[in-house]
PDB file of C-alpha atoms in Angstrom:
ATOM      1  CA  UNK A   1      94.567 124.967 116.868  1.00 96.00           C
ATOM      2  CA  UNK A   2      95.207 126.642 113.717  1.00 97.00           C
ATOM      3  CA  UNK A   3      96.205 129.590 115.134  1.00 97.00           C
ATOM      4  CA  UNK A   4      98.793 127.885 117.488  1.00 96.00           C
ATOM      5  CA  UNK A   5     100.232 126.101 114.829  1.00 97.00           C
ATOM      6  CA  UNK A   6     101.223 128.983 112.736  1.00 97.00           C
ATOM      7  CA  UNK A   7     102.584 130.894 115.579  1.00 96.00           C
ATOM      8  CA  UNK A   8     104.455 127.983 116.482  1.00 96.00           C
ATOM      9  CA  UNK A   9     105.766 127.585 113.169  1.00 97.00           C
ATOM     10  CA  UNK A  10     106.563 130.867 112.864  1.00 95.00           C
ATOM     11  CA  UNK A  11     108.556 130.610 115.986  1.00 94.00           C
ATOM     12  CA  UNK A  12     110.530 127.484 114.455  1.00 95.00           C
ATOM     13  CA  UNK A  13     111.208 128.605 111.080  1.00 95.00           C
ATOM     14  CA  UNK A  14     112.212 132.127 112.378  1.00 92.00           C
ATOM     15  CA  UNK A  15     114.834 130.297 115.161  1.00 91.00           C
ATOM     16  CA  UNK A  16     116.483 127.970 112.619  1.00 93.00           C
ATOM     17  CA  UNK A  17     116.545 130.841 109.859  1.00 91.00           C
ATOM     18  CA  UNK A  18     118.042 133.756 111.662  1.00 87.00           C
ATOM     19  CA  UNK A  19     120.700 133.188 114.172  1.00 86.00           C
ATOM     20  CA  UNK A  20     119.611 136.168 116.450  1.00 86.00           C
ATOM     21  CA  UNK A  21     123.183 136.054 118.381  1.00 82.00           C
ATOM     22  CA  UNK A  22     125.708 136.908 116.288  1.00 83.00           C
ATOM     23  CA  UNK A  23     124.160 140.975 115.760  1.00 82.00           C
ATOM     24  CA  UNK A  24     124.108 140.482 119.243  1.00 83.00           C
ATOM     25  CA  UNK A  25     119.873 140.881 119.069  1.00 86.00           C
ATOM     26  CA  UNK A  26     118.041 138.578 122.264  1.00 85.00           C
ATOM     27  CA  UNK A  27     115.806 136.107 120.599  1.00 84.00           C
ATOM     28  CA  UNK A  28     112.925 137.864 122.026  1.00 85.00           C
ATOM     29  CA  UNK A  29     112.270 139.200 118.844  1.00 88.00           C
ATOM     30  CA  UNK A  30     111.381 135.938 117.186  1.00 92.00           C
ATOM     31  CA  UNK A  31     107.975 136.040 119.596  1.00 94.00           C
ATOM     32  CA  UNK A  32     106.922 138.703 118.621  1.00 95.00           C
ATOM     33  CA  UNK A  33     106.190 138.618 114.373  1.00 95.00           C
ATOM     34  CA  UNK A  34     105.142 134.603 116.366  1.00 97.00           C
ATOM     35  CA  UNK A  35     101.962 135.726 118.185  1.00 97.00           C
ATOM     36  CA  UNK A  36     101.425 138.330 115.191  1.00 98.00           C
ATOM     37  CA  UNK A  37     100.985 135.482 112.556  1.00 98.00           C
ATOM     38  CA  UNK A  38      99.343 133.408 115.270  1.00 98.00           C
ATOM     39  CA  UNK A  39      96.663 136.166 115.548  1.00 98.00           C
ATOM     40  CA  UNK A  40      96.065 136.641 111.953  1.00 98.00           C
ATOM     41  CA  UNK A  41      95.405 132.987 111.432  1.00 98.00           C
ATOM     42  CA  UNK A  42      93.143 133.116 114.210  1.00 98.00           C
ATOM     43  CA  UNK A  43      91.431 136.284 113.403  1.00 98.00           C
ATOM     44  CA  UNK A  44      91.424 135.038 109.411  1.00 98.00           C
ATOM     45  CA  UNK A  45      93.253 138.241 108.436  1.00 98.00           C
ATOM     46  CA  UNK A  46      93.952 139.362 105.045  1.00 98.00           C
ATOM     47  CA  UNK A  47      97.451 138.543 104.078  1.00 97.00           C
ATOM     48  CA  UNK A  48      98.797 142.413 104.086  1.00 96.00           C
ATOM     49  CA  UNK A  49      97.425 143.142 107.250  1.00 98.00           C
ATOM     50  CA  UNK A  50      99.504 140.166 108.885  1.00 97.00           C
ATOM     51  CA  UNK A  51     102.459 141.313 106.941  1.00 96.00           C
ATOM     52  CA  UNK A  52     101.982 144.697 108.059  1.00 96.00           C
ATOM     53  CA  UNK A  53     101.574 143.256 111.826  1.00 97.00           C
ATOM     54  CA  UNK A  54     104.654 140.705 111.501  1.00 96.00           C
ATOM     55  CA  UNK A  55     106.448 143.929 110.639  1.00 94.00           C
ATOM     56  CA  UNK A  56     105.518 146.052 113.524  1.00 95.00           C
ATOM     57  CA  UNK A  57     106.100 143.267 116.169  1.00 95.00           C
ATOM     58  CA  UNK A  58     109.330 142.974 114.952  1.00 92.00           C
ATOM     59  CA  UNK A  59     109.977 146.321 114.796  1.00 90.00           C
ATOM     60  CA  UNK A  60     109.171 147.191 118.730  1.00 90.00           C
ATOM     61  CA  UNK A  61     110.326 143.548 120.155  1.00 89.00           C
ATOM     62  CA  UNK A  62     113.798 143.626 118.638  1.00 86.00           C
ATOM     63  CA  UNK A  63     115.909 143.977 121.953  1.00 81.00           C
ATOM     64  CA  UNK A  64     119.323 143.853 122.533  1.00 80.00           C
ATOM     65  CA  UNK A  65     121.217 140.864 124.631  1.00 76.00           C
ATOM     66  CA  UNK A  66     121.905 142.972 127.675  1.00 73.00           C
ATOM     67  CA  UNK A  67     118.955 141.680 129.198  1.00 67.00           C
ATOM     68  CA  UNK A  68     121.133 138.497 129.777  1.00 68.00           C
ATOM     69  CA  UNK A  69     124.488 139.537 129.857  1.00 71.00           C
ATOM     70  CA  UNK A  70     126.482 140.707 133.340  1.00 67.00           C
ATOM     71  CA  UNK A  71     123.921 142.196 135.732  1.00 72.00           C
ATOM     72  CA  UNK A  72     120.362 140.507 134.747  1.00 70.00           C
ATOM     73  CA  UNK A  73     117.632 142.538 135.817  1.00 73.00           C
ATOM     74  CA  UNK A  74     113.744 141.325 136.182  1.00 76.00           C
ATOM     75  CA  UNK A  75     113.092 142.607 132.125  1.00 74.00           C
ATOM     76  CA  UNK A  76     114.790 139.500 131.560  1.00 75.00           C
ATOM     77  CA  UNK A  77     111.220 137.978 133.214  1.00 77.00           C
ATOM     78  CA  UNK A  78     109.020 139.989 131.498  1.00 85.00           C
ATOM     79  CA  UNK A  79     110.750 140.193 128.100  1.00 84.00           C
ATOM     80  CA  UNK A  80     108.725 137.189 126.574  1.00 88.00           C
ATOM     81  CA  UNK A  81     105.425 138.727 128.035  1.00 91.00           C
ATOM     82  CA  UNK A  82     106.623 142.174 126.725  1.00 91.00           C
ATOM     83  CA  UNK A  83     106.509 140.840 123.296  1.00 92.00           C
ATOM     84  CA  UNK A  84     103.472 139.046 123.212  1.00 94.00           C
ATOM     85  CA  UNK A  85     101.796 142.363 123.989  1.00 96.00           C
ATOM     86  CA  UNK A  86     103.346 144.147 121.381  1.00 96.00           C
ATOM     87  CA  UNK A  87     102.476 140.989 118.817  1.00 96.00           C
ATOM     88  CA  UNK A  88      98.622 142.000 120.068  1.00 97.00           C
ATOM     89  CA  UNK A  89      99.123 145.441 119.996  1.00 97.00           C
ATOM     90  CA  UNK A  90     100.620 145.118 116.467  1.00 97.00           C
ATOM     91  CA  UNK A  91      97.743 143.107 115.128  1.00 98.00           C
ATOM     92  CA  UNK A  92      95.605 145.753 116.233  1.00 98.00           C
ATOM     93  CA  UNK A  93      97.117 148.672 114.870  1.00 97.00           C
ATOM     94  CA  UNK A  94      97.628 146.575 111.438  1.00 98.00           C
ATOM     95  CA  UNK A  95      93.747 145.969 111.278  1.00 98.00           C
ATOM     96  CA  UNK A  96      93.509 149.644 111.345  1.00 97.00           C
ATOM     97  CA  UNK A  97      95.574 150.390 108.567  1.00 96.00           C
ATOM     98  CA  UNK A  98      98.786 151.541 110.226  1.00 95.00           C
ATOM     99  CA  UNK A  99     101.646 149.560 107.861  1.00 93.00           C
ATOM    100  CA  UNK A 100     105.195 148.714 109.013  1.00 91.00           C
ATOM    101  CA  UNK A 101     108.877 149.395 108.063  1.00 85.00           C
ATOM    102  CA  UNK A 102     109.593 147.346 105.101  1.00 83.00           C
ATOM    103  CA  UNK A 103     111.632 145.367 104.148  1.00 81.00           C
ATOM    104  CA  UNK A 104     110.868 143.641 107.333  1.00 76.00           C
ATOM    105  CA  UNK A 105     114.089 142.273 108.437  1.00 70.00           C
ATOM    106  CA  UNK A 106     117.210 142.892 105.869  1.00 69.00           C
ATOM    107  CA  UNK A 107     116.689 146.892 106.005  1.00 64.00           C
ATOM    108  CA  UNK A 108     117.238 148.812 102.757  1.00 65.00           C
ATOM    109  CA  UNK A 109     120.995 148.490 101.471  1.00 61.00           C
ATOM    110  CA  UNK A 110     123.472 151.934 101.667  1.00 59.00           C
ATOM    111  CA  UNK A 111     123.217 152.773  97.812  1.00 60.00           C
TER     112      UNK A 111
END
């Protein structure tokens, strides 16, 4: 229940926080850093690992809005499904050390 909680939370916080829309990103990528955090609660994961996860779902879920937008093709089915995958897959590589692109989501700044 834990587990489902956070990810849920996650979910939440990340859809009220960052408006997904306006740089035109699907909100796709909100489930996957979702199932990551889910996972390390379940899993009782060291806090860097998940952070390290969070990042790397994020990284490969981030999609653009085509998927909805004028001719809507069947990855708009298999989108959500798509990113749960990568939330597991992310976990897993996390747990073996592999870290993510950081910061997470503001980037580094143009000096």
């Amino acid at each position: 229940m834990r587990a489902l909680a956070t990810a849920y939370e996650i979910q939440v916080d990340l859809v009220r926080g960052i408006c997904l829309h306006e740089y035109k990103i699907d909100h796709i990528a909100h489930l996957g850093p979702s199932v990551a955090a889910g996972l390390g609660t379940l899993l009782d994961l060291p806090r860097d690992v998940v952070f390290h996860a969070i990042g790397q779902a994020l990284h490969t879920t981030t999609t653009t809005r085509q998927s909805r937008k004028g001719e809507i093709s069947s990855w708009k089915a298999y989108a959500p499904a798509f990113a749960g995958k990568m939330g597991i897959e992310a976990v897993d590589r996390a747990m073996r050390g592999q870290g993510s692109p950081s910061p997470i989501y503001e980037g580094r700044r143009p000096s």
